[in-house]
Amino acid sequence: MVSQDGYSLQVLDDLVEAPGRTQLRFRVTDPTGAPLTSYDESHGKDLHLIAVRRDLGAFQHVHPRLGANGTWSIPLDLDAPGEYRIFADFRPAAAESGYTLGHDLSVAGSYRPRPLPATSRTARVDGYQVRLDGDLVAGETSRLRLSVTQGGRPVTDLQPYLGASGHLVALREDDLAYLHVHPDGDPSDGRTAAGPTITFDAEVPSTGDFRLFLDFRHAGRVHTAAFTVSASRPGNPGTAPAPTEETHDDAAHH
């Protein structure tokens, strides 16, 4: 939603004239209509911004800067024309819960939507292979295990990213319904292993195809692996992804 409980997301320039690197500016306004300037940190940041193209072919997870007047700004690499959706994930200071507000953004130019990649259990990114074990079941908590290898060897020295072993964003194909999931365990608790497996408990509201984006950090760099997963009905796990492999370049930014 663009507005909830009186908080609203206002994008100052929601039409980009040409593809390329663009300075995005936006505000979150409070129930009085004034720009919100006081936030509580969540995973080390006052606000997380997700930008995705409507066909889920491009994804960015970035952290903008807040100006004194309540305006956030961040350069985005919008390299292809099309319709985009941005999500601002934040918690107002002293609020009981956080919010995720969304807004559309258009990049002018000829746009041909790409079909969603086929369902897959593995993805390759930047020389890493990530395998997904577990199935999404609509309306139930689903345990997902994502294991990272490099050159055929398990990666056992994953580094914390924003206070967690990894971050998982799920987006529903039809309407881009948004879910941001944090993993089990804490990298600083002395018990959570630094790989190769990162475990998440996710609950999606419906059947259908979802795009999963896993952010993980290794050797000082953040990488994003993407999967297409089909959520099944309770008691009918027959729609689990086939054992194909998806390869993509490092198109995400942090």
mmCIF file of N, CA, C and O in Angstrom, residues 109-153:
data_model
loop_
_atom_site.group_PDB
_atom_site.id
_atom_site.type_symbol
_atom_site.label_atom_id
_atom_site.label_comp_id
_atom_site.label_asym_id
_atom_site.label_seq_id
_atom_site.Cartn_x
_atom_site.Cartn_y
_atom_site.Cartn_z
ATOM 1 N N GLY A 109 10.537 4.528 -22.210
ATOM 2 C CA GLY A 109 11.225 3.764 -23.236
ATOM 3 C C GLY A 109 10.427 2.544 -23.627
ATOM 4 O O GLY A 109 9.413 2.204 -23.007
ATOM 5 N N SER A 110 10.883 1.867 -24.670
ATOM 6 C CA SER A 110 10.212 0.673 -25.158
ATOM 7 C C SER A 110 10.453 -0.479 -24.189
ATOM 8 O O SER A 110 11.595 -0.812 -23.866
ATOM 9 N N TYR A 111 9.380 -1.097 -23.746
ATOM 10 C CA TYR A 111 9.477 -2.108 -22.695
ATOM 11 C C TYR A 111 8.758 -3.378 -23.119
ATOM 12 O O TYR A 111 7.581 -3.347 -23.491
ATOM 13 N N ARG A 112 9.464 -4.483 -23.073
ATOM 14 C CA ARG A 112 8.867 -5.792 -23.337
ATOM 15 C C ARG A 112 9.062 -6.653 -22.090
ATOM 16 O O ARG A 112 10.187 -7.071 -21.786
ATOM 17 N N PRO A 113 7.991 -6.916 -21.340
ATOM 18 C CA PRO A 113 8.141 -7.722 -20.121
ATOM 19 C C PRO A 113 8.696 -9.103 -20.429
ATOM 20 O O PRO A 113 8.363 -9.704 -21.440
ATOM 21 N N ARG A 114 9.549 -9.595 -19.543
ATOM 22 C CA ARG A 114 10.107 -10.930 -19.672
ATOM 23 C C ARG A 114 9.276 -11.918 -18.861
ATOM 24 O O ARG A 114 8.787 -11.578 -17.779
ATOM 25 N N PRO A 115 9.109 -13.125 -19.351
ATOM 26 C CA PRO A 115 8.410 -14.131 -18.551
ATOM 27 C C PRO A 115 9.212 -14.475 -17.306
ATOM 28 O O PRO A 115 10.448 -14.377 -17.293
ATOM 29 N N LEU A 116 8.525 -14.864 -16.256
ATOM 30 C CA LEU A 116 9.193 -15.266 -15.036
ATOM 31 C C LEU A 116 10.054 -16.499 -15.306
ATOM 32 O O LEU A 116 9.605 -17.429 -15.981
ATOM 33 N N PRO A 117 11.298 -16.529 -14.830
ATOM 34 C CA PRO A 117 12.109 -17.733 -15.025
ATOM 35 C C PRO A 117 11.431 -18.964 -14.449
ATOM 36 O O PRO A 117 10.620 -18.875 -13.526
ATOM 37 N N ALA A 118 11.782 -20.125 -14.979
ATOM 38 C CA ALA A 118 11.186 -21.373 -14.518
ATOM 39 C C ALA A 118 11.525 -21.623 -13.051
ATOM 40 O O ALA A 118 12.535 -21.131 -12.528
ATOM 41 N N THR A 119 10.657 -22.391 -12.379
ATOM 42 C CA THR A 119 10.945 -22.762 -11.001
ATOM 43 C C THR A 119 12.269 -23.509 -10.939
ATOM 44 O O THR A 119 12.639 -24.243 -11.848
ATOM 45 N N SER A 120 13.003 -23.300 -9.840
ATOM 46 C CA SER A 120 14.362 -23.823 -9.761
ATOM 47 C C SER A 120 14.764 -24.057 -8.321
ATOM 48 O O SER A 120 14.342 -23.328 -7.418
ATOM 49 N N ARG A 121 15.600 -25.065 -8.108
ATOM 50 C CA ARG A 121 16.157 -25.341 -6.783
ATOM 51 C C ARG A 121 17.565 -24.775 -6.618
ATOM 52 O O ARG A 121 18.070 -24.706 -5.505
ATOM 53 N N THR A 122 18.205 -24.371 -7.695
ATOM 54 C CA THR A 122 19.566 -23.857 -7.595
ATOM 55 C C THR A 122 19.710 -22.579 -8.396
ATOM 56 O O THR A 122 19.017 -22.363 -9.390
ATOM 57 N N ALA A 123 20.622 -21.736 -7.945
ATOM 58 C CA ALA A 123 20.934 -20.502 -8.666
ATOM 59 C C ALA A 123 22.433 -20.264 -8.579
ATOM 60 O O ALA A 123 23.074 -20.599 -7.569
ATOM 61 N N ARG A 124 22.998 -19.692 -9.624
ATOM 62 C CA ARG A 124 24.411 -19.319 -9.640
ATOM 63 C C ARG A 124 24.518 -17.795 -9.710
ATOM 64 O O ARG A 124 23.807 -17.154 -10.484
ATOM 65 N N VAL A 125 25.428 -17.240 -8.910
ATOM 66 C CA VAL A 125 25.672 -15.804 -8.949
ATOM 67 C C VAL A 125 27.120 -15.555 -8.538
ATOM 68 O O VAL A 125 27.591 -16.067 -7.519
ATOM 69 N N ASP A 126 27.865 -14.826 -9.359
ATOM 70 C CA ASP A 126 29.228 -14.387 -9.032
ATOM 71 C C ASP A 126 30.136 -15.552 -8.646
ATOM 72 O O ASP A 126 31.001 -15.422 -7.769
ATOM 73 N N GLY A 127 29.971 -16.704 -9.286
ATOM 74 C CA GLY A 127 30.811 -17.847 -8.988
ATOM 75 C C GLY A 127 30.340 -18.707 -7.826
ATOM 76 O O GLY A 127 30.996 -19.701 -7.484
ATOM 77 N N TYR A 128 29.221 -18.359 -7.215
ATOM 78 C CA TYR A 128 28.636 -19.141 -6.130
ATOM 79 C C TYR A 128 27.443 -19.929 -6.660
ATOM 80 O O TYR A 128 26.759 -19.497 -7.600
ATOM 81 N N GLN A 129 27.174 -21.061 -6.033
ATOM 82 C CA GLN A 129 25.941 -21.800 -6.290
ATOM 83 C C GLN A 129 25.156 -21.867 -4.990
ATOM 84 O O GLN A 129 25.715 -22.165 -3.924
ATOM 85 N N VAL A 130 23.872 -21.563 -5.073
ATOM 86 C CA VAL A 130 22.990 -21.606 -3.905
ATOM 87 C C VAL A 130 21.882 -22.611 -4.184
ATOM 88 O O VAL A 130 21.219 -22.536 -5.224
ATOM 89 N N ARG A 131 21.692 -23.553 -3.264
ATOM 90 C CA ARG A 131 20.650 -24.563 -3.403
ATOM 91 C C ARG A 131 19.555 -24.321 -2.383
ATOM 92 O O ARG A 131 19.821 -24.034 -1.207
ATOM 93 N N LEU A 132 18.314 -24.444 -2.843
ATOM 94 C CA LEU A 132 17.138 -24.274 -2.000
ATOM 95 C C LEU A 132 16.550 -25.632 -1.662
ATOM 96 O O LEU A 132 16.259 -26.437 -2.554
ATOM 97 N N ASP A 133 16.363 -25.890 -0.372
ATOM 98 C CA ASP A 133 15.660 -27.076 0.103
ATOM 99 C C ASP A 133 14.474 -26.632 0.943
ATOM 100 O O ASP A 133 14.593 -25.727 1.779
ATOM 101 N N GLY A 134 13.328 -27.286 0.733
ATOM 102 C CA GLY A 134 12.102 -26.907 1.419
ATOM 103 C C GLY A 134 11.093 -26.373 0.422
ATOM 104 O O GLY A 134 11.458 -25.920 -0.674
ATOM 105 N N ASP A 135 9.823 -26.424 0.787
ATOM 106 C CA ASP A 135 8.738 -26.025 -0.106
ATOM 107 C C ASP A 135 7.881 -24.947 0.545
ATOM 108 O O ASP A 135 7.634 -24.983 1.759
ATOM 109 N N LEU A 136 7.428 -23.997 -0.258
ATOM 110 C CA LEU A 136 6.462 -23.015 0.211
ATOM 111 C C LEU A 136 5.066 -23.626 0.190
ATOM 112 O O LEU A 136 4.649 -24.188 -0.823
ATOM 113 N N VAL A 137 4.364 -23.499 1.311
ATOM 114 C CA VAL A 137 2.981 -23.968 1.413
ATOM 115 C C VAL A 137 2.128 -22.794 1.854
ATOM 116 O O VAL A 137 2.403 -22.154 2.875
ATOM 117 N N ALA A 138 1.106 -22.472 1.081
ATOM 118 C CA ALA A 138 0.283 -21.292 1.346
ATOM 119 C C ALA A 138 -0.377 -21.375 2.715
ATOM 120 O O ALA A 138 -0.946 -22.408 3.090
ATOM 121 N N GLY A 139 -0.302 -20.276 3.475
ATOM 122 C CA GLY A 139 -0.963 -20.192 4.761
ATOM 123 C C GLY A 139 -0.293 -20.938 5.884
ATOM 124 O O GLY A 139 -0.818 -20.982 7.004
ATOM 125 N N GLU A 140 0.866 -21.530 5.637
ATOM 126 C CA GLU A 140 1.592 -22.260 6.666
ATOM 127 C C GLU A 140 3.022 -21.741 6.755
ATOM 128 O O GLU A 140 3.551 -21.199 5.785
ATOM 129 N N THR A 141 3.640 -21.940 7.915
ATOM 130 C CA THR A 141 5.049 -21.588 8.052
ATOM 131 C C THR A 141 5.890 -22.651 7.358
ATOM 132 O O THR A 141 5.782 -23.842 7.667
ATOM 133 N N SER A 142 6.684 -22.226 6.416
ATOM 134 C CA SER A 142 7.503 -23.134 5.610
ATOM 135 C C SER A 142 8.970 -22.921 5.948
ATOM 136 O O SER A 142 9.454 -21.782 5.962
ATOM 137 N N ARG A 143 9.675 -24.005 6.229
ATOM 138 C CA ARG A 143 11.109 -23.911 6.520
ATOM 139 C C ARG A 143 11.896 -24.044 5.224
ATOM 140 O O ARG A 143 11.779 -25.048 4.514
ATOM 141 N N LEU A 144 12.677 -23.021 4.920
ATOM 142 C CA LEU A 144 13.507 -22.990 3.721
ATOM 143 C C LEU A 144 14.965 -22.975 4.127
ATOM 144 O O LEU A 144 15.383 -22.173 4.973
ATOM 145 N N ARG A 145 15.747 -23.856 3.520
ATOM 146 C CA ARG A 145 17.186 -23.915 3.783
ATOM 147 C C ARG A 145 17.928 -23.600 2.501
ATOM 148 O O ARG A 145 17.742 -24.275 1.491
ATOM 149 N N LEU A 146 18.782 -22.594 2.558
ATOM 150 C CA LEU A 146 19.553 -22.179 1.391
ATOM 151 C C LEU A 146 21.022 -22.400 1.693
ATOM 152 O O LEU A 146 21.552 -21.847 2.666
ATOM 153 N N SER A 147 21.674 -23.226 0.876
ATOM 154 C CA SER A 147 23.053 -23.625 1.106
ATOM 155 C C SER A 147 23.955 -23.046 0.030
ATOM 156 O O SER A 147 23.663 -23.160 -1.168
ATOM 157 N N VAL A 148 25.072 -22.450 0.454
ATOM 158 C CA VAL A 148 25.974 -21.724 -0.438
ATOM 159 C C VAL A 148 27.252 -22.527 -0.634
ATOM 160 O O VAL A 148 27.899 -22.954 0.334
ATOM 161 N N THR A 149 27.625 -22.726 -1.887
ATOM 162 C CA THR A 149 28.900 -23.363 -2.209
ATOM 163 C C THR A 149 29.643 -22.484 -3.206
ATOM 164 O O THR A 149 29.052 -21.662 -3.911
ATOM 165 N N GLN A 150 30.964 -22.685 -3.280
ATOM 166 C CA GLN A 150 31.810 -21.976 -4.235
ATOM 167 C C GLN A 150 32.849 -22.961 -4.756
ATOM 168 O O GLN A 150 33.565 -23.581 -3.968
ATOM 169 N N GLY A 151 32.872 -23.142 -6.067
ATOM 170 C CA GLY A 151 33.794 -24.102 -6.647
ATOM 171 C C GLY A 151 33.539 -25.517 -6.173
ATOM 172 O O GLY A 151 34.470 -26.315 -6.079
ATOM 173 N N GLY A 152 32.282 -25.822 -5.859
ATOM 174 C CA GLY A 152 31.919 -27.154 -5.392
ATOM 175 C C GLY A 152 32.152 -27.394 -3.918
ATOM 176 O O GLY A 152 31.851 -28.483 -3.418
ATOM 177 N N ARG A 153 32.661 -26.406 -3.189
ATOM 178 C CA ARG A 153 32.940 -26.567 -1.767
ATOM 179 C C ARG A 153 31.979 -25.710 -0.928
ATOM 180 O O ARG A 153 31.688 -24.566 -1.283
#
